[in-house]
XYZ file of C-alpha atoms in Angstrom:
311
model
C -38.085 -12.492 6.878
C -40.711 -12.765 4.017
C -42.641 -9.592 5.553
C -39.581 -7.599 5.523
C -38.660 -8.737 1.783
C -42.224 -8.220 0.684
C -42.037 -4.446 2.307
C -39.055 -3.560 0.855
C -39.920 -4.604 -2.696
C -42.960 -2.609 -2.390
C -41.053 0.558 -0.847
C -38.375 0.013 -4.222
C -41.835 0.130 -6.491
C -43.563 2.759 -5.161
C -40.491 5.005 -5.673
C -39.769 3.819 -9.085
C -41.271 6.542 -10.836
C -40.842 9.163 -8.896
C -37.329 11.921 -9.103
C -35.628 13.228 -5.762
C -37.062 16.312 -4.684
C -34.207 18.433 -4.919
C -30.383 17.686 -5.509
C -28.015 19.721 -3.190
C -24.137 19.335 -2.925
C -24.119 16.183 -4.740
C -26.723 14.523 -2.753
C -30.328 13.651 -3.984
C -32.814 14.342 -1.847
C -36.094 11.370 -2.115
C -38.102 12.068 1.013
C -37.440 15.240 2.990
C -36.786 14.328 6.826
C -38.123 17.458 8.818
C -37.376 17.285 12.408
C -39.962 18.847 14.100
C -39.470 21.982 16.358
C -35.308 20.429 16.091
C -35.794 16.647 17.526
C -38.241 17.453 20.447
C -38.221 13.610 21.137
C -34.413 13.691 21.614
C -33.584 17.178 23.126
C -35.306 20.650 24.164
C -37.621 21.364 21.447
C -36.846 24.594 19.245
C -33.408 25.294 21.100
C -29.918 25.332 18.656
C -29.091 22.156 20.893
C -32.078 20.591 19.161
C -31.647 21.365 16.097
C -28.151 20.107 16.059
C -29.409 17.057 17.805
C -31.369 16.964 14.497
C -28.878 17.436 12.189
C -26.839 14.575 13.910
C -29.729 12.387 12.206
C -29.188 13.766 8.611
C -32.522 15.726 8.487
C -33.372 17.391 5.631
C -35.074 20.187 6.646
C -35.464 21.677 10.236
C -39.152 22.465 11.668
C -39.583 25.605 14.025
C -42.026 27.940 15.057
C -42.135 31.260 15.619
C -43.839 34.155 18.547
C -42.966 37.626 18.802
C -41.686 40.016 21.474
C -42.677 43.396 22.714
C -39.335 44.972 20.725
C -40.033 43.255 17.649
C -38.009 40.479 17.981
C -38.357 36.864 15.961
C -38.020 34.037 19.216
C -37.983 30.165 18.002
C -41.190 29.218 20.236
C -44.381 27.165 19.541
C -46.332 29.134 22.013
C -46.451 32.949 22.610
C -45.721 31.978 26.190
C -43.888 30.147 28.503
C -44.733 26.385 28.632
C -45.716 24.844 32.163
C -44.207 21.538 31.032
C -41.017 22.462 30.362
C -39.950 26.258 30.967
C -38.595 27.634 34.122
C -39.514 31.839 34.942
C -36.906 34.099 34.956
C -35.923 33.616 38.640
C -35.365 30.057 38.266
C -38.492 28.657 39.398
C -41.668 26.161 37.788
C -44.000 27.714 35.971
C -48.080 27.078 37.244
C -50.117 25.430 34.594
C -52.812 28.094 34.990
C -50.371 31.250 35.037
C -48.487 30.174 31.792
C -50.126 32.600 29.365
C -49.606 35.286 32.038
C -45.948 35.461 30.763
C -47.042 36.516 27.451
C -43.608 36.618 25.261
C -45.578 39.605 22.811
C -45.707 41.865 25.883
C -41.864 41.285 26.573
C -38.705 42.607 25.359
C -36.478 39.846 23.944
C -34.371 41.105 27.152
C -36.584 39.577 29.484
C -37.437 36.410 27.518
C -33.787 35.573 27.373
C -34.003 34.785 31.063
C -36.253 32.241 31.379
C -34.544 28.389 30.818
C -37.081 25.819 28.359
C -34.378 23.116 28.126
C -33.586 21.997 31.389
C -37.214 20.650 32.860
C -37.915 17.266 31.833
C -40.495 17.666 29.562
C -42.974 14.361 30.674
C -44.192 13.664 26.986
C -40.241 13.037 26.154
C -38.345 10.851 28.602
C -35.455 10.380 25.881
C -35.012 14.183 25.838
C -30.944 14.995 26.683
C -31.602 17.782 28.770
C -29.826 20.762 28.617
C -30.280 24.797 29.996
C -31.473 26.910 27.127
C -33.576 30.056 26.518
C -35.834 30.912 23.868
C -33.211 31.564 20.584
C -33.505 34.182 18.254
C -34.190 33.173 14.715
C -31.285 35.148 14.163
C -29.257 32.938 16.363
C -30.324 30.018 15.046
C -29.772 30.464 11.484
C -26.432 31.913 12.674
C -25.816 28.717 14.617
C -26.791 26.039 11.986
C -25.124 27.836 9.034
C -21.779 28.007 10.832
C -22.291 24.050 11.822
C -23.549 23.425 8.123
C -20.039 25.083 7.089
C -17.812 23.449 9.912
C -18.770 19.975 8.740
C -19.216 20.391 5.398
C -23.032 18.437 5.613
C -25.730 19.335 2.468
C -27.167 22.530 2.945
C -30.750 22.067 4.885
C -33.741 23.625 4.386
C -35.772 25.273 6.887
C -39.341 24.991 7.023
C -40.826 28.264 9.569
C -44.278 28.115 11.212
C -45.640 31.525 11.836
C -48.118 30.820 15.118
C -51.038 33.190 14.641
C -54.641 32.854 14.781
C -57.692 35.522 15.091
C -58.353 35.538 18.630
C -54.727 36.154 19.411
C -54.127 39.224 17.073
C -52.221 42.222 18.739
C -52.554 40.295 22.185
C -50.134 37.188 21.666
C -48.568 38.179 17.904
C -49.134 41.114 15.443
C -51.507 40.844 12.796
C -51.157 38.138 10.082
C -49.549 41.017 7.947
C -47.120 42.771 10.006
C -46.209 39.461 11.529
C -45.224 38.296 7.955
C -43.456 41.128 7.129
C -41.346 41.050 9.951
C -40.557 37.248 9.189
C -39.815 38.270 5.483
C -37.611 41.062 6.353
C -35.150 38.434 8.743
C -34.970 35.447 6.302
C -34.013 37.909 3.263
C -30.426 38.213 3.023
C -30.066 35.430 5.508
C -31.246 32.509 3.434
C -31.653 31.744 -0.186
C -35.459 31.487 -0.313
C -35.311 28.222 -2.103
C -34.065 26.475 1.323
C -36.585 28.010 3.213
C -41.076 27.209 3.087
C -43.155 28.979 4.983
C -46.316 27.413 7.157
C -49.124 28.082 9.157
C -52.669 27.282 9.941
C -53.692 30.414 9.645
C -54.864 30.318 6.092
C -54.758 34.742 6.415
C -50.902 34.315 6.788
C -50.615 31.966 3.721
C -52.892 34.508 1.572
C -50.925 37.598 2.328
C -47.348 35.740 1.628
C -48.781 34.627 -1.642
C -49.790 37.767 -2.580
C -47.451 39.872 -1.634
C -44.261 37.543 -1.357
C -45.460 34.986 -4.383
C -41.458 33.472 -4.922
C -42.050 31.869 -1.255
C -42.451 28.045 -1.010
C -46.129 27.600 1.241
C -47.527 24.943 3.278
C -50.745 24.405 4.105
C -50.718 23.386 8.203
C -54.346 21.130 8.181
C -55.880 19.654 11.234
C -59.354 19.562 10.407
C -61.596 17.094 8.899
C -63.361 19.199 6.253
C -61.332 17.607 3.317
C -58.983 18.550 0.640
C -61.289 20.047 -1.572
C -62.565 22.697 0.748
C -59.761 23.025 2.334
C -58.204 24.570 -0.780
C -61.187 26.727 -1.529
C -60.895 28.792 1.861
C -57.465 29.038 1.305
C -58.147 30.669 -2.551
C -54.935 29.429 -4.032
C -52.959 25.641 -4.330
C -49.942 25.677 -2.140
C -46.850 24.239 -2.648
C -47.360 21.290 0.001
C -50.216 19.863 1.855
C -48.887 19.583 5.100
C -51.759 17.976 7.610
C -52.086 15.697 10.242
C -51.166 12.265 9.371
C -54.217 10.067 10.417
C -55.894 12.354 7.840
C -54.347 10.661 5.250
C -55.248 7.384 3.303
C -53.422 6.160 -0.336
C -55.992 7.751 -2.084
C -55.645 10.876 -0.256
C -52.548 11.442 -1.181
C -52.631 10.577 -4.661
C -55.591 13.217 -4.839
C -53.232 15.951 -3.584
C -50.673 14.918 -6.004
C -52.969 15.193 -8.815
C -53.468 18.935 -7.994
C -49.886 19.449 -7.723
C -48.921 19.813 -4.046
C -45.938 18.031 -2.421
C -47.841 15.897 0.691
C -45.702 16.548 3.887
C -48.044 15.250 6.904
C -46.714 15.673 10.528
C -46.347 14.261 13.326
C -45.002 11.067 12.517
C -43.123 8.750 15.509
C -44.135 5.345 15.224
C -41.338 3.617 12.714
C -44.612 1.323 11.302
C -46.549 4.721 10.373
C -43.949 5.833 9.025
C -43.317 2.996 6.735
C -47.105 2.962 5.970
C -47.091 6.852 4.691
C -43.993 6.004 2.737
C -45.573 3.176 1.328
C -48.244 5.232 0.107
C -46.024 8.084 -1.459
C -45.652 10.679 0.976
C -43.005 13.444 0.116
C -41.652 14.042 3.404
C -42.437 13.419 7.122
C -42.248 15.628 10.130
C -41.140 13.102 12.986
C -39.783 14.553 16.840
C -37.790 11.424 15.985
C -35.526 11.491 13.442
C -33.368 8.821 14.669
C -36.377 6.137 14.222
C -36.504 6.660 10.379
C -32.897 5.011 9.929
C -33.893 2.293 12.145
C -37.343 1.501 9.383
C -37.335 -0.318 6.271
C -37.560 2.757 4.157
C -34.585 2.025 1.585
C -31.710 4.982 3.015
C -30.499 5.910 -0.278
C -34.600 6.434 -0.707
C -33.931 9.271 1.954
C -30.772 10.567 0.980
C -28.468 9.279 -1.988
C -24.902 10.437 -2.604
C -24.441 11.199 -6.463
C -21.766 8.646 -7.605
C-alpha cells in the first residue's frame, strides 16, 4: 500500500510542470498512447480489426507501417513481404520461413496482395491475439475505416503516426527510393488528413531528410535502435526532429531530460511490461508505443494523466 502511494505521488510530481500535449474535442491529451502496428498484442497487427481493437483502449495515436506494391499502391505492412508467422499465400496455405521474401509485395499488384489472409494464423509471439481473417489494408482503407468509426462514436479525433519501411539495400527491390516512396505517402495523406494528426517515422534517416526538406510542415520522428547516442545520432540525421522515438532500454532519466533540452518530444517504443511503463513515465516520457494498450489502464499512471476531459 505504501509503494503504491509513494508511486503515485511521484507520478502527480513529475507531471506537475508539464502542459498536455495537445487538446482535441475537449479532451487534454498528457501522454500520447500509440498502439503499435493497431494492438498487435490483442489482434492481427496492422489490420482495421486492430486498429479498432486499439481504439477500444482510448489510444491516442495509431502506429502502422507501410510497403509498396507493383501498381503503386500504399499496403499497411511492416514487411515488404508476407510474414511466415502469421500470413497465409494466396491459395490458402502456410507460408515457409525461408520462401517468405519470395512473395515480395513491391513486385505485386495490390490485386494479388489482397488475397493472401495475415489475421487468421496464430501469431506464436501473441497468444492473446483475437484472431480474425484479414488481408493486407490499403492505407486508403484504413483511414477510410477509422474516420468513419471516429465519426460513428463521436471519440477525440486520433492521430496517426506512419512508418515508411525503407532502407539502402532494399531500394527499387522491396520499396522505391526514399524519395519517390515519400512522395507517394505525401500525395495519399494530403486531403485525407489534417497534417497536424498525422507524424511521419522511419529509420531511414534519407526518408526523414527529404520530408524535411521538401515537406518541412510534417511532424518527424526519429525511429533509433542503435547505441551510438543522442548526440550523433542527430548529427547524421542534419536536423532536430520533432520526437526522439528509440528503443526503450536506450533510455535512462537523464536521457530523456537531454532530449528535452534540445527540444524533441521522447516517444520510445516498444513498451509491454505495465512496471516499464510506469518507470518511463516516471521519468517523463511523452508518449509510449505499447502492442498493449489495455495494460496502461491497468498501471498506476494517474488516467486523467493520459487523457483528461475538459470540465
Amino acid at each position: 500500500m505504501r509503494l503504491t502511494l509513494l508511486l503515485l505521488i511521484s507520478f502527480i510530481v513529475s507531471c506537475e510542470s508539464k502542459k498536455p500535449l495537445w487538446t482535441v474535442n475537449e479532451t487534454k491529451i498528457w501522454l500520447d498512447l500509440q498502439g503499435h502496428r493497431g494492438a498487435r498484442g490483442l489482434a492481427p497487427e496492422n489490420s482495421l480489426p486492430g486498429f479498432l481493437k486499439a481504439l477500444s483502449y482510448n489510444v491516442t495515436t495509431l502506429e502502422m507501417d507501410l510497403a509498396v506494391t507493383k501498381d503503386g499502391q500504399l499496403v499497411v505492412s511492416h514487411e515488404p513481404w508476407f510474414s511466415h508467422l502469421f500470413c497465409k499465400d494466396s491459395f490458402g496455405n502456410p507460408i515457409a520461413e525461408d520462401s517468405a521474401r519470395d512473395f515480395n509485395i513491391y513486385q505485386m499488384t495490390y490485386a494479388e496482395v489482397s488475397r493472401f489472409d495475415c489475421g487468421s494464423i496464430q501469431n506464436p509471439r501473441f497468444p492473446e491475439q483475437e484472431l480474425v481473417s484479414s488481408p493486407k489494408p490499403l492505407l486508403t482503407e484504413i483511414v477510410g475505416g477509422i474516420e468513419q468509426y471516429l465519426e460513428k462514436t463521436g471519440k477525440f479525433a486520433v492521430r496517426y503516426n506512419i512508418e515508411i519501411k525503407s532502407q539502402p539495400e532494399g531500394d527499387d527491390i522491396f520499396h522505391p527510393s526514399p524519395n519517390e516512396f515519400s512522395d507517394l505517402v505525401y500525395k495519399t495523406i494530403d486531403g485525407r488528413i489534417d497534417w497536424n494528426r498525422v507524424s511521419i517515422q522511419s529509420f531511414d534517416f534519407r526518408v526523414l531528410q527529404y520530408f524535411n526538406e521538401k515537406y518541412p510542415e510534417v511532424k518527424l520522428a526519429a525511429l533509433v535502435e542503435n547505441q551510438n547516442g543522442l548526440d550523433a545520432n542527430l548529427e547524421a540525421l542534419g536536423f532536430t526532429p520533432e520526437i526522439y522515438s528509440c528503443y526503450y532500454k536506450l533510455l535512462d532519466r537523464e536521457t530523456v531530460k537531454q532530449i528535452h533540452e534540445k527540444g524533441m518530444l521522447v516517444i520510445p517504443w516498444t513498451v509491454n511490461e505495465i512496471a516499464e511503463m510506469e518507470q518511463l513515465y516516471d521519468w517523463g516520457v511523452d508518449g509510449i508505443i505499447t502492442d498493449y494498450p489495455d495494460r496502461i489502464w491497468q498501471s498506476q499512471i494517474p488516467p486523467n494523466k493520459i487523457i483528461e476531459p475538459v470540465p
